[in-house]
Structures are given as C-alpha cells and as structure tokens.
mmCIF file of C-alpha atoms and ligand atoms in Angstrom:
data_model
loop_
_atom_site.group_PDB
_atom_site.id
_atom_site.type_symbol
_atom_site.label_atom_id
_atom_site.label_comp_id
_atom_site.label_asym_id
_atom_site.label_seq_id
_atom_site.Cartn_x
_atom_site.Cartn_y
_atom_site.Cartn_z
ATOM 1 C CA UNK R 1014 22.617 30.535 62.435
ATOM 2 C CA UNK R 1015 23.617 33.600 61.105
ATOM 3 C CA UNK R 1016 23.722 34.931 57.279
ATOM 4 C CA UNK R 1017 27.648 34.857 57.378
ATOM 5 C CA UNK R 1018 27.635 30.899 57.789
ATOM 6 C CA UNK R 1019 25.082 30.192 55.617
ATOM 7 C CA UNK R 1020 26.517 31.949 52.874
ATOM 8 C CA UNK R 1021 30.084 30.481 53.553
ATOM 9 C CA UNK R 1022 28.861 27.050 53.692
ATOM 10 C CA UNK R 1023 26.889 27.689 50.394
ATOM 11 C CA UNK R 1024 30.162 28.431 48.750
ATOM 12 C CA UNK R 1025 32.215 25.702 49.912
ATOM 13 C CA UNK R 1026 29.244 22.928 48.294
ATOM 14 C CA UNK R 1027 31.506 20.536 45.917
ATOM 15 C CA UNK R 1028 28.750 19.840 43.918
ATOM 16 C CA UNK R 1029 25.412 20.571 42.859
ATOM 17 C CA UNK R 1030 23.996 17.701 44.771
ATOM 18 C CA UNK R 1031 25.420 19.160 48.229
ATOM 19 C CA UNK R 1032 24.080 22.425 47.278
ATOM 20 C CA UNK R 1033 20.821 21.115 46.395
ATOM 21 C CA UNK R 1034 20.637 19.244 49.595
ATOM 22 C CA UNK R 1035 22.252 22.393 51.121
ATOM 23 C CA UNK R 1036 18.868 24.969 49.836
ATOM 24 C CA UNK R 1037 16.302 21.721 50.683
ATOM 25 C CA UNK R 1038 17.943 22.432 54.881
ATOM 26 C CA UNK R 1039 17.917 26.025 54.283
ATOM 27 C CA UNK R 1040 15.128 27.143 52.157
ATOM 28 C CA UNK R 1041 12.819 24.117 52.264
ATOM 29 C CA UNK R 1042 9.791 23.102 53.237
ATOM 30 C CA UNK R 1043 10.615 22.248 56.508
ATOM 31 C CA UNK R 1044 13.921 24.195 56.316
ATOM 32 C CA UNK R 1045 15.545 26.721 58.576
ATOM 33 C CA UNK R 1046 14.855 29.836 57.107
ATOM 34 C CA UNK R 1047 11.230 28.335 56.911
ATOM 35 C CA UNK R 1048 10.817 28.387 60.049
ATOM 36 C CA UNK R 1049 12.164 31.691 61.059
ATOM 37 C CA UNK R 1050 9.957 33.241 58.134
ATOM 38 C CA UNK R 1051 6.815 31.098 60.297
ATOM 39 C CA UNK R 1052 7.874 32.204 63.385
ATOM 40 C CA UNK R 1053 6.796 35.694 62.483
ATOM 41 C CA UNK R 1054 3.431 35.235 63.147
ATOM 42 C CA UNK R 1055 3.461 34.519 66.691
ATOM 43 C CA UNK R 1056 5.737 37.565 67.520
ATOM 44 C CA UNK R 1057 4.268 40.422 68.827
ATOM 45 C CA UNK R 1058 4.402 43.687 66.565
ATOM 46 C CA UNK R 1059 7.672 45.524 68.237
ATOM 47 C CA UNK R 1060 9.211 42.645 67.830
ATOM 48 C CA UNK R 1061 8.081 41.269 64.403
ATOM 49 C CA UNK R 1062 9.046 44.873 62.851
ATOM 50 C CA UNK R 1063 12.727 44.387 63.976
ATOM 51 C CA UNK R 1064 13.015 40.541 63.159
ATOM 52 C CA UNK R 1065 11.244 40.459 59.445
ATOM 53 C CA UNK R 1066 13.692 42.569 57.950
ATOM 54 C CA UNK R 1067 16.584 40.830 59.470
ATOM 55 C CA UNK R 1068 15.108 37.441 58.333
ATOM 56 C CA UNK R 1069 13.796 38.373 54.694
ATOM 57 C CA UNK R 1070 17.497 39.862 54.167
ATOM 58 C CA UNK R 1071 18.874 36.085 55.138
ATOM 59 C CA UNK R 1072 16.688 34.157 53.103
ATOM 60 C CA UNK R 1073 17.303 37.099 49.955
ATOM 61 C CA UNK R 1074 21.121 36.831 50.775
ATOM 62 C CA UNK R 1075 20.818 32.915 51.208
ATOM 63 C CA UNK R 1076 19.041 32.538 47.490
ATOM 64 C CA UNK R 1077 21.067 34.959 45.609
ATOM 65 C CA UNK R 1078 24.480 32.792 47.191
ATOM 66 C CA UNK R 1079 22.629 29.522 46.249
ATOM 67 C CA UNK R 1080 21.914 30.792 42.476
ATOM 68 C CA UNK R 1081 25.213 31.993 41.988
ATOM 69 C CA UNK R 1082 27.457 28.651 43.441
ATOM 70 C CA UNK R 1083 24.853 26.982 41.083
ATOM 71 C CA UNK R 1084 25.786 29.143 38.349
ATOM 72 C CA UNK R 1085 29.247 28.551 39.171
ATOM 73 C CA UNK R 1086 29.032 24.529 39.740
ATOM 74 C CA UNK R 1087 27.318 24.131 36.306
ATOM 75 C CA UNK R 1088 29.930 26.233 34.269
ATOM 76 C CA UNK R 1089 32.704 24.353 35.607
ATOM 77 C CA UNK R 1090 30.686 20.815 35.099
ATOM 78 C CA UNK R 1091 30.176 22.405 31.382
ATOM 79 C CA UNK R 1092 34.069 22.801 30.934
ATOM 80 C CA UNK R 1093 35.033 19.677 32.371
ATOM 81 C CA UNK R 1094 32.770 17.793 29.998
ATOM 82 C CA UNK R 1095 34.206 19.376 27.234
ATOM 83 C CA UNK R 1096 37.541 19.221 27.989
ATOM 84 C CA UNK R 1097 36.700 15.315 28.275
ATOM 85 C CA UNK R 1098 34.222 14.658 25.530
ATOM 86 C CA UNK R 1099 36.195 15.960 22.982
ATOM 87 C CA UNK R 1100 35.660 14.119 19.690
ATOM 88 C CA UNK R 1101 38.383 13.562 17.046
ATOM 89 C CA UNK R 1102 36.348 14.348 14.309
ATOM 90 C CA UNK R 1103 39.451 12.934 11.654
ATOM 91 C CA UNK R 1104 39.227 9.393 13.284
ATOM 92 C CA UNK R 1105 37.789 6.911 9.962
ATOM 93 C CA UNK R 1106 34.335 6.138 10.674
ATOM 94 C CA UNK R 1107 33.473 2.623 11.961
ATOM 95 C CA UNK R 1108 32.696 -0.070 9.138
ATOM 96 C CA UNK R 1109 29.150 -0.159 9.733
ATOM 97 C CA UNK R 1110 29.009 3.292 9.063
ATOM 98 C CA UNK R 1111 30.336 3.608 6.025
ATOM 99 C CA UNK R 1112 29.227 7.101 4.144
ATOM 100 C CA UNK R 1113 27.342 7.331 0.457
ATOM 101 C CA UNK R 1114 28.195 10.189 -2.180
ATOM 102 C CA UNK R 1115 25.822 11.918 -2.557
ATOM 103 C CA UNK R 1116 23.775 12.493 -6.061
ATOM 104 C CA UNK R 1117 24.589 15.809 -6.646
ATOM 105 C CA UNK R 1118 28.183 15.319 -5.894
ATOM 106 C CA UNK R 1119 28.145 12.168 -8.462
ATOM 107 C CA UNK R 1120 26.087 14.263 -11.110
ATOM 108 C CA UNK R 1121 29.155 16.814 -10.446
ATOM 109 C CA UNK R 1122 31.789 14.566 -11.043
ATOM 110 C CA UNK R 1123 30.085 13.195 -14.041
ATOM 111 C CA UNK R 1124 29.694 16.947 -15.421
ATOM 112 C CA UNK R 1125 33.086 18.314 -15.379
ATOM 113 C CA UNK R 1126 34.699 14.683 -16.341
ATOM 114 C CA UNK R 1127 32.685 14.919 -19.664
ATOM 115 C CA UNK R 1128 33.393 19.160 -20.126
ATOM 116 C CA UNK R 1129 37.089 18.312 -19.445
ATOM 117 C CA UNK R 1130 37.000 16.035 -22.058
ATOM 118 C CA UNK R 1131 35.731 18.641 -24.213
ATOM 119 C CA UNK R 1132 38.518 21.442 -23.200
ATOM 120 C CA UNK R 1133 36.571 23.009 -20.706
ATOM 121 C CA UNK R 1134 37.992 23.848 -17.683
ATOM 122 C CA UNK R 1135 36.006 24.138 -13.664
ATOM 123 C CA UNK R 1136 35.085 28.076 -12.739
ATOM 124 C CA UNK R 1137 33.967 29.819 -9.149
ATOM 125 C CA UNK R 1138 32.337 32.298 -8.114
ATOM 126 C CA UNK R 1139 30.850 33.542 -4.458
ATOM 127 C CA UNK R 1140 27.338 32.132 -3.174
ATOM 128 C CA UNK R 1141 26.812 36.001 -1.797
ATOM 129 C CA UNK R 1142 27.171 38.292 -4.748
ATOM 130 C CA UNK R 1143 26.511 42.063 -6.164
ATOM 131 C CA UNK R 1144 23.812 43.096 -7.524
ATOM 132 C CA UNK R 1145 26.405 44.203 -10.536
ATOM 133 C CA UNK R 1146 27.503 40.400 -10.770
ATOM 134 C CA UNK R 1147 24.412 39.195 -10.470
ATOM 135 C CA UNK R 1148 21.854 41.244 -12.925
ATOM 136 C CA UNK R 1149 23.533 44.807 -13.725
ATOM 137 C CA UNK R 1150 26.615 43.157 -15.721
ATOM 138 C CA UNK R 1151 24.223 40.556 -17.289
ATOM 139 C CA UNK R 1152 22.044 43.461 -19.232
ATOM 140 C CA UNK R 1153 19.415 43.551 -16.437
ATOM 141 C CA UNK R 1154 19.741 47.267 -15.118
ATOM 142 C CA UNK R 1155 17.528 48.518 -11.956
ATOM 143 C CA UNK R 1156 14.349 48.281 -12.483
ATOM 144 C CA UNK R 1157 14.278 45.675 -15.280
ATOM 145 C CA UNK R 1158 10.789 43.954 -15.368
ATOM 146 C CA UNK R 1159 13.528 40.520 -15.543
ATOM 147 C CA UNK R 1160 14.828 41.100 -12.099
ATOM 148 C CA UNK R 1161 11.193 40.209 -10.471
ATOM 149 C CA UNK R 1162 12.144 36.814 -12.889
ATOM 150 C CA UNK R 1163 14.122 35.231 -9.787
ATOM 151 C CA UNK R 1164 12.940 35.377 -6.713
ATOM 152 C CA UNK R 1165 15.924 37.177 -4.828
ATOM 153 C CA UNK R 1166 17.241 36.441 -1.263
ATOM 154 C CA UNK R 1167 18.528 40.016 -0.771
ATOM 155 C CA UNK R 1168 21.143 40.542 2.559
ATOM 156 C CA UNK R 1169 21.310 43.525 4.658
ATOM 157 C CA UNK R 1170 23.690 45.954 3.326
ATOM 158 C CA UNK R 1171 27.229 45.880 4.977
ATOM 159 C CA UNK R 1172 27.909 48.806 7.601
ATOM 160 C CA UNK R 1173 28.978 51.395 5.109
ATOM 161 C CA UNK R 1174 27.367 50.402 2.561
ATOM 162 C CA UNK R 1175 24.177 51.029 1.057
ATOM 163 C CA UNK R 1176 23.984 48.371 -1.658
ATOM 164 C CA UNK R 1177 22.425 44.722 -0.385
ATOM 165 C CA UNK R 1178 24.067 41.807 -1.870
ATOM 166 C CA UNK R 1179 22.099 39.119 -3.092
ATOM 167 C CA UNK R 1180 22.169 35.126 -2.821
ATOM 168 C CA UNK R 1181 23.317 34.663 -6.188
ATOM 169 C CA UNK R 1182 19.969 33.747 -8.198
ATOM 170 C CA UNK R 1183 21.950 31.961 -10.801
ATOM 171 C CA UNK R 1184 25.732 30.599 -11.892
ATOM 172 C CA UNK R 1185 25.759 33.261 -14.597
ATOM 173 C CA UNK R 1186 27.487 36.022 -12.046
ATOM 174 C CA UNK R 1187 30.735 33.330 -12.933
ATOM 175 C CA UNK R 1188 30.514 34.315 -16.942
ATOM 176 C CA UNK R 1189 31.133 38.046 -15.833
ATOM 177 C CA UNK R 1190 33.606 37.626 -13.436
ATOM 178 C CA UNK R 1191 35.777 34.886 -15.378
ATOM 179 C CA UNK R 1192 35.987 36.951 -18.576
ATOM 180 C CA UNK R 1193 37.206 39.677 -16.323
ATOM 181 C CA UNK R 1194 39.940 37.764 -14.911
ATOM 182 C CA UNK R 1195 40.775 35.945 -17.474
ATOM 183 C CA UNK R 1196 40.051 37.577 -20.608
ATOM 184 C CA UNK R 1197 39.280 35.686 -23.604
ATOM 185 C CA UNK R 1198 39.561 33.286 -25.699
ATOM 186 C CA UNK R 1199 37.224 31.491 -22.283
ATOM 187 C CA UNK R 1200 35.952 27.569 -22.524
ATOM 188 C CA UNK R 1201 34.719 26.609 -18.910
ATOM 189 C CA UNK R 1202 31.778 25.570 -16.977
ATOM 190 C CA UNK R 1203 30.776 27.100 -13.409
ATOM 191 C CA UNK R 1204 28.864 24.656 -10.905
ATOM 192 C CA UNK R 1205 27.449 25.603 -8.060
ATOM 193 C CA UNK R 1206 24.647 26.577 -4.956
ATOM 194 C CA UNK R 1207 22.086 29.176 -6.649
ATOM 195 C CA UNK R 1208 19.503 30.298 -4.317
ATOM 196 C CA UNK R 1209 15.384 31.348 -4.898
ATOM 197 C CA UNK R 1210 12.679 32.225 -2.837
ATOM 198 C CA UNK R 1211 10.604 29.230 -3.747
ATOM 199 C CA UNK R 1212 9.790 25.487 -2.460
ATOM 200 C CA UNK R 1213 7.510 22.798 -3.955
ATOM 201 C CA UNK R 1214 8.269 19.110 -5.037
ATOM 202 C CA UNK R 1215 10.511 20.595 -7.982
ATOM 203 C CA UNK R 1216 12.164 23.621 -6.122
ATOM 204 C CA UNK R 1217 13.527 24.416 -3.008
ATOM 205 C CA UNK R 1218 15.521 27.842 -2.008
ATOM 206 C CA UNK R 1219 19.019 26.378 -2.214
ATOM 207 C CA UNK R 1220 19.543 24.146 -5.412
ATOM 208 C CA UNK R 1221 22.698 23.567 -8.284
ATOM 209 C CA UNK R 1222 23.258 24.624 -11.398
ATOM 210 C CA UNK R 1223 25.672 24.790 -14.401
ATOM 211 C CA UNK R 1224 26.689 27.434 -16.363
ATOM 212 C CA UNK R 1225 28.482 26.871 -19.658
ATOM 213 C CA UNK R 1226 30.294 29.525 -21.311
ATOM 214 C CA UNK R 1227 32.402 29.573 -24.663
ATOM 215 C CA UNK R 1228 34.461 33.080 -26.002
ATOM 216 C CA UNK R 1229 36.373 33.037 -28.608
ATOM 217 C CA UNK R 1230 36.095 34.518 -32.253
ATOM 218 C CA UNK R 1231 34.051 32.993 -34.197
ATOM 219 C CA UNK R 1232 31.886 30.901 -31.877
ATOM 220 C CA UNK R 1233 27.971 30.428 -33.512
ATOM 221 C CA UNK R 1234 24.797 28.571 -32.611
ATOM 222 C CA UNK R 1235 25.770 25.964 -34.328
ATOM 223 C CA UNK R 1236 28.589 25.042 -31.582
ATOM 224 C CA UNK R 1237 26.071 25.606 -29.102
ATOM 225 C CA UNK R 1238 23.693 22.932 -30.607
ATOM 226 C CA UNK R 1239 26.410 20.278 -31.148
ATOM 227 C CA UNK R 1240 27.982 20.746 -27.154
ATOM 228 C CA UNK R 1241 24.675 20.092 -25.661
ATOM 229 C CA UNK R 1242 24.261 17.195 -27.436
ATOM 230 C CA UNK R 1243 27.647 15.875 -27.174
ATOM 231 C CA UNK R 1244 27.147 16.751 -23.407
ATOM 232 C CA UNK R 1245 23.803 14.984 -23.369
ATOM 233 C CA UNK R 1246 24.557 12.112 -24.982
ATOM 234 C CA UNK R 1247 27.428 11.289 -22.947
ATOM 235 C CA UNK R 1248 25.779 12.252 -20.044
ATOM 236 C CA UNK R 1249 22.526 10.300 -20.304
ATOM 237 C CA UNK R 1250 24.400 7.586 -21.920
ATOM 238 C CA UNK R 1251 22.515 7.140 -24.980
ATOM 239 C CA UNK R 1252 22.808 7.958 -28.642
ATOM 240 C CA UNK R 1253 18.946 8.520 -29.550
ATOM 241 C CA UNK R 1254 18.968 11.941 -27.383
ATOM 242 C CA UNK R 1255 17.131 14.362 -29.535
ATOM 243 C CA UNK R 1256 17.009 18.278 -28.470
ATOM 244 C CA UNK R 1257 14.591 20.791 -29.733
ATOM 245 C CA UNK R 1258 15.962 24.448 -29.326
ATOM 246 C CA UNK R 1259 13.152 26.885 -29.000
ATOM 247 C CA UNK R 1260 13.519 30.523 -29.188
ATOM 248 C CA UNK R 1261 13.679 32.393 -25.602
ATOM 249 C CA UNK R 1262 14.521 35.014 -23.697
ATOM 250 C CA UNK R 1263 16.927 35.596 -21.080
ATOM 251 C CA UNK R 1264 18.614 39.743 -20.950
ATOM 252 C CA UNK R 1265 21.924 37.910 -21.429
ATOM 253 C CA UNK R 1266 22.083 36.429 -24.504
ATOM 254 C CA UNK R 1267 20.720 37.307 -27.681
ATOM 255 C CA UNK R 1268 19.429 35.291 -29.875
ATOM 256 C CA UNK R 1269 17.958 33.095 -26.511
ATOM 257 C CA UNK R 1270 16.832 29.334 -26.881
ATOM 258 C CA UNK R 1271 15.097 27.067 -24.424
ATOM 259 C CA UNK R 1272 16.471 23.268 -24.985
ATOM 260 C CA UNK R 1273 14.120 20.407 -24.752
ATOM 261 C CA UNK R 1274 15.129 16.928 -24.646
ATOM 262 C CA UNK R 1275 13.140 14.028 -25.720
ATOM 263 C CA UNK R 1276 11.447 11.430 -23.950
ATOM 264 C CA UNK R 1277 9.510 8.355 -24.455
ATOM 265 C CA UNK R 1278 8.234 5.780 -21.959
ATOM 266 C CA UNK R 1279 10.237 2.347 -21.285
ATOM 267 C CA UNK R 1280 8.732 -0.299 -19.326
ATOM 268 C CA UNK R 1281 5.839 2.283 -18.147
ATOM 269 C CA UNK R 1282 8.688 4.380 -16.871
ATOM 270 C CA UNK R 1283 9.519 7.867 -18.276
ATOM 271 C CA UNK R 1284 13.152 8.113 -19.508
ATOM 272 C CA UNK R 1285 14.955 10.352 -21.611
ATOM 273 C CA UNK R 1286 16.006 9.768 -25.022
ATOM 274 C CA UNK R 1287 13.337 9.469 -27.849
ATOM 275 C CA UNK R 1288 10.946 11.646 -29.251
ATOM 276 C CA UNK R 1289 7.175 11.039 -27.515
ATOM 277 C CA UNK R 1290 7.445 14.140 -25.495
ATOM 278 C CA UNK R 1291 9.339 16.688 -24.725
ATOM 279 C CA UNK R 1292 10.489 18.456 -21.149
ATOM 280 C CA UNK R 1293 12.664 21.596 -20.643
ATOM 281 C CA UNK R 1294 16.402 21.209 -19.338
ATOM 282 C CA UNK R 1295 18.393 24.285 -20.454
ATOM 283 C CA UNK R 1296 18.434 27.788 -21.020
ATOM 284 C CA UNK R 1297 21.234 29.175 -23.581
ATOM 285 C CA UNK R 1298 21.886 31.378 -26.172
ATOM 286 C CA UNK R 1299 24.673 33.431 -27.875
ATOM 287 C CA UNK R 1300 26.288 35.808 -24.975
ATOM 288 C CA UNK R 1301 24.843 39.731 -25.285
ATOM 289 C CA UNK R 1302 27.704 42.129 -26.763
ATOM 290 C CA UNK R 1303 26.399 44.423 -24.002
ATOM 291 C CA UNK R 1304 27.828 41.266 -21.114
ATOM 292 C CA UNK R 1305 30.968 40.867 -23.258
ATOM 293 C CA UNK R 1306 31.727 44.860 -22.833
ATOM 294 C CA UNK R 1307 30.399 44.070 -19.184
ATOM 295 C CA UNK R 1308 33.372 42.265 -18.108
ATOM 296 C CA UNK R 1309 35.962 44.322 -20.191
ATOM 297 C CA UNK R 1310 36.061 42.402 -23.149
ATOM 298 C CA UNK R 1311 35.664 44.260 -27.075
ATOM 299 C CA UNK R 1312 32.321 42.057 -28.033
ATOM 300 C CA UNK R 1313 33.774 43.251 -32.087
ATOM 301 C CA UNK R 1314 36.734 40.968 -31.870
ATOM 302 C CA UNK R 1315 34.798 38.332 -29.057
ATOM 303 C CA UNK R 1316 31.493 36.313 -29.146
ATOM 304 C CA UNK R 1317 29.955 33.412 -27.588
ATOM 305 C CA UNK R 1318 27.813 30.829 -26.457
ATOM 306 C CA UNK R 1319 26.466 30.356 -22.667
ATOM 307 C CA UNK R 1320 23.929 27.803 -21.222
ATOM 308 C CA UNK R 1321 22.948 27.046 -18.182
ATOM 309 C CA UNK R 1322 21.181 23.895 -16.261
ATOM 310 C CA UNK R 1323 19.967 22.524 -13.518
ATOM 311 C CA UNK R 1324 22.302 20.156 -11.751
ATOM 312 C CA UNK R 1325 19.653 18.485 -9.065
ATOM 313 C CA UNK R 1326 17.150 17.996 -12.133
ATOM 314 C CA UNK R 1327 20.008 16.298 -14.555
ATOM 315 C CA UNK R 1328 19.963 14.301 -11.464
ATOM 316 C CA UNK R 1329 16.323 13.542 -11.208
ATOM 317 C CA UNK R 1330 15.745 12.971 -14.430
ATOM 318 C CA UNK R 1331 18.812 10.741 -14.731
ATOM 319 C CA UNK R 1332 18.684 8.379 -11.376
ATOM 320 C CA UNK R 1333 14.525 8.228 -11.076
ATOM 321 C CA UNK R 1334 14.266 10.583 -8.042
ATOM 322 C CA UNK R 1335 11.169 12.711 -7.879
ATOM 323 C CA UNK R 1336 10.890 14.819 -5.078
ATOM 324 C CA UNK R 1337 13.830 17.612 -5.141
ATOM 325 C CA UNK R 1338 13.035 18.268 -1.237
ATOM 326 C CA UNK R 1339 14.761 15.025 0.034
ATOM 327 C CA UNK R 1340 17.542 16.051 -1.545
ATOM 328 C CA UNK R 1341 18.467 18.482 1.207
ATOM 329 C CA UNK R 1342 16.566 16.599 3.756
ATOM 330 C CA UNK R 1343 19.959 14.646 5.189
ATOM 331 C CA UNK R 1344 17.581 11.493 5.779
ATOM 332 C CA UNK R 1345 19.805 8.740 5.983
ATOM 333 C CA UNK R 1346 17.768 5.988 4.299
ATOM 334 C CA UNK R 1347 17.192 8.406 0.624
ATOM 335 C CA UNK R 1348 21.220 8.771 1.305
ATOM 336 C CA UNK R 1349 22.070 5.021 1.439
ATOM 337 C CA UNK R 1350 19.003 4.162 -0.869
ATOM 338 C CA UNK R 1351 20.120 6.783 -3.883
ATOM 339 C CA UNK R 1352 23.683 7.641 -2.930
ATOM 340 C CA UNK R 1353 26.979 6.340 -4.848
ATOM 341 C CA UNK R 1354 29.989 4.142 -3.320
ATOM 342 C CA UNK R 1355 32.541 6.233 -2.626
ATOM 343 C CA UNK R 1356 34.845 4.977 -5.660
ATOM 344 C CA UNK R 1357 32.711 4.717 -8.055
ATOM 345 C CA UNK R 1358 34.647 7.567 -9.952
ATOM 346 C CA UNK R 1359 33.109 8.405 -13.366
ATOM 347 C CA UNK R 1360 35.123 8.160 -15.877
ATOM 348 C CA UNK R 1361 34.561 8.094 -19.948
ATOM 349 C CA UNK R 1362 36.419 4.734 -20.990
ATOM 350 C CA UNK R 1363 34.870 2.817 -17.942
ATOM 351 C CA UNK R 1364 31.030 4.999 -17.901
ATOM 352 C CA UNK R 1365 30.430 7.833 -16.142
ATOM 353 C CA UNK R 1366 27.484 6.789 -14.745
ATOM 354 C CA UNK R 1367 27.549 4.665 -11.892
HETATM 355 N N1 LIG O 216 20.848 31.889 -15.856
HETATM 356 C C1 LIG O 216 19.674 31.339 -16.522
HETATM 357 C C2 LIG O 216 18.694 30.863 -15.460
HETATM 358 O O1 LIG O 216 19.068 30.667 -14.337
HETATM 359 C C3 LIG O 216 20.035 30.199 -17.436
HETATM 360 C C4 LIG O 216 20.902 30.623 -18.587
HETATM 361 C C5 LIG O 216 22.271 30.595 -18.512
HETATM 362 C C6 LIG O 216 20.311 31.060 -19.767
HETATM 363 C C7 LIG O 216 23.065 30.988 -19.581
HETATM 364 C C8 LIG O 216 21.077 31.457 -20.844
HETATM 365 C C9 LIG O 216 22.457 31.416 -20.738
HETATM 366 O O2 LIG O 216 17.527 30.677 -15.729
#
C-alpha cells in the first residue's frame, strides 16, 4: 500500500474508534508499517539505503495524518456535546435541592433593615481600588508606618499606568468616595468584600465588613455611642448589651475608640450581652478634618462619626459559629446546618433574627 491510501483512508475514519482500529492495522504491533520497518533487516545494504527512507517517510506521514484526524474527531465530539449538554441554568432547582441563605447574606439583611430604620441609607464602592481611595484620602500618605497595618493584596499596574491598585483592605474607601458624590449632610452604611493577606481560624484573605458613616453639622461622640448601641441591641436582640469605648487609633478619625461589647457565660456557653468579659467588635471614631477636605467637603461647616465592623464576626458571635474558614469553604452540610430558609426575611416588628 502506498502513503497516498493510507493517508486518504485515515481521513475518511468516522470516528475515533475506526481510527484507532485504523493506527492498531497500520502502526501496530503486528501492523503493516511494522512489518515493512522489520523487513529492513533482511535487505541487503543497496537496497535497504533506498527502501528506509521511503518507509520511515510512510510511517512519519501515516502518524502525523493519524494525530491530526484525531485532533479533528475530538474537537468536533467536543462541540457536539456542547451543543447537546447545554444546561438551562434558570430552570427552579428540584425540591430536594432546595438552597440555604447563607449567614453572611442573613447578617446583611439584618444590618441594613435595622440602619434603614435609623435613616441610613446602603453605599458601594469597588472591591479593586486606588491607593488614593484606599489610604492616601484616609490621612495615610506613602510611607505611613499605618499602611504596613493591613496586609495589602497589591495588583499589577494597568498598561499605562504606573500606580498598582489594591484589593481594598477595608470598606472605608466608600466614606471618601460617597462624600464626594454626594456631598453632605451623609447618613449611610457601606457593606462589603475587604481583602488581607492573612488566614487562621479567625481570618481568611477575603472577609465582610461594615462601614458606618454620619456628616452633618453638629454630629459628636455622643451620637456615635448611642448608634452602636441602638445598633447592637437590636441586632443581638437584647437590652443588657453594654459597650466599653476605649481610646484608639486609626489615621482616619480623630479622637479614635475601640468598642467592646460585653459578655457573660449562659448555660456554659459564651454569649454576648452582660458584663463578665469583654471582646473587641468595632473600630470608630469622629471622621479626620483632613478625610472631610479629602473628598471635597469644608470639615469647618461638616463633621462626623464613622465605624466600622466585621460582618462574618457579628455573625460568629451571633449564630455560635467558630471557625471563619468554613465560611468560604462552600461545604454543603455547614450550608444546610447554619444557613437560613430562604424567607425568613428580617424584619423589626416580626425579629430580625431568624
Ligand atoms: N477601617 C478600619 C479597619 O478596617 C475600621 C474603622 C472604620 C475604624 C471607621 C474607624 C472608623 O480596621
């Protein structure tokens, strides 16, 4: 057989099974071009140095055809199964499959229902932020010892550009950018994905938090300390919360307090409300004139309060979870064991706590 019909009858194979049966003739053991390649040895020299080149360019000619018609076969196998396979991802899942919200989403819900209540309204800002957004704006120039506070996720800077954008370490980018766009007097509260270099049992690189902030004229500590407790209360669901403020620092607000709530052990479980013990769940503080003149705002005429929290640990702390990681882990059983029915809505008059 010559070259010409092997290669022709290599492209005509339907399928990958022909073809495969197709090299096993050809190439095999026992196959064709086997043979010719063994027959080599029992020519004499004249003749072997005119026949090996002939026969190593069939069986090179005869393997390249093979690989390509398999090439070929599997690509169109590969479009035929999608074209078939599709899934209509819209279809309502089965009964028995029935999804769980999950905690942070509830602990979300439960958040903004109680700041609406209070006036505030639901801010934004992007997951991949400036440097300016995230640390120049809020009083932390270059080279600020508080920068090496976070542990930054830094991108590669855009073509053109020589600045790298950062994950955004904290919600706190939002106070800048609001105020900018939507000048003052400014009552909302900014959830979101903040991202640090850092994993253990409390921490892992992607986690939530909220930011509170409140502009207006004549906004003092004093409204700080009663909206975290009004928050707290109604969030925890229990009048005996007790807060501690303790003074801080954070390059963004001035004076700066750490907020402790109370706890005290029920039936050998640690819960909060109380006064036992204490455990850290906010940073706040009255807004720096120097972030007020930031985002274009005259910080004579403008002042305020901004806090901000951890949404996963309100969590924790509030449904019994203690491992952050399984959080983001996707595992089914922590999702059906921990997670909320799907209209359990919070709301004030009927709880918001499911
Ligand atoms: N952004 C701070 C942090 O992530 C928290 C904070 C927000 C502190 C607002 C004060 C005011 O640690």
């Amino acid at each position: 057989m010559d070259s010409a019909d092997a290669v022709n009858e290599i492209e005509r194979a339907p399928d990958l099974q022909s073809l495969e049966a197709l090299r096993v003739r050809l190439l095999g053991k026992q196959g064709e071009i086997t043979a010719k390649l063994k027959s080599l040895g029992s020519m004499d020299a004249e003749m072997r140095a005119t026949e090996a080149p002939k026969i190593h360019a069939l069986r090179e000619g005869v393997t390249n055809a093979i690989a390509e018609r398999k090439a070929a076969l599997e690509a169109a196998e590969l479009k035929r199964k999608l074209a078939t396979e599709r899934i209509d991802l819209s279809l309502p899942a089965a009964d028995s499959v029935s999804g769980t919200i999950h905690p942070v989403s509830q602990v979300l819900d439960e958040l903004a229902e109680i700041f609406a209540d209070l006036g505030f309204s639901v801010a934004e800002g992007p997951e991949i932020e400036t440097q300016w957004y995230n640390f120049t704006a809020l009083n932390m120039p270059e080279n600020h010892p508080a920068r090496a506070m976070q542990d930054t996720f830094y991108l590669e800077p855009r073509p053109g550009e020589d600045e790298r954008r950062v994950l955004r370490t904290h919600t706190s980018p939002v106070q800048t950018r609001s105020m900018e766009a939507h000048g003052a007097p400014v009552r909302l509260i900014a959830p979101g994905r903040v991202y640090r270099s850092d994993s253990d049992a409390t921490h892992t690189p992607m986690f939530h938090q909220i930011e509170g902030l409140v502009i207006d004229k004549a906004i003092t500590l004093g409204h700080l300390k009663w909206t975290l407790e009004t928050f707290l209360k109604a969030f925890f669901e229990r009048d005996d919360i007790v807060l501690r403020m303790r003074p801080s620092y954070f390059p963004f607000t001035e004076p700066s307090a750490e907020v402790d709530v109370g706890w005290s052990v029920e039936k050998g479980r640690r819960v909060v409300g109380g006064q036992q013990g204490w455990m850290e769940v906010l940073g706040s503080g009255m807004v720096h004139p120097r972030v007020i003149a930031n985002a274009g705002l005259d910080p004579d005429e403008w002042q305020g309060f901004a806090f901000g929290t951890g949404v996963d640990r309100l969590a924790m702390l509030k449904y019994g979870m203690d491992d952050l990681r399984a959080f983001f882990d996707g595992d089914i059983r922590w999702l059906k064991h921990y997670g909320f029915r799907a209209l359990d809505v919070p709301t004030l008059s009927g709880g918001v706590g499911a």
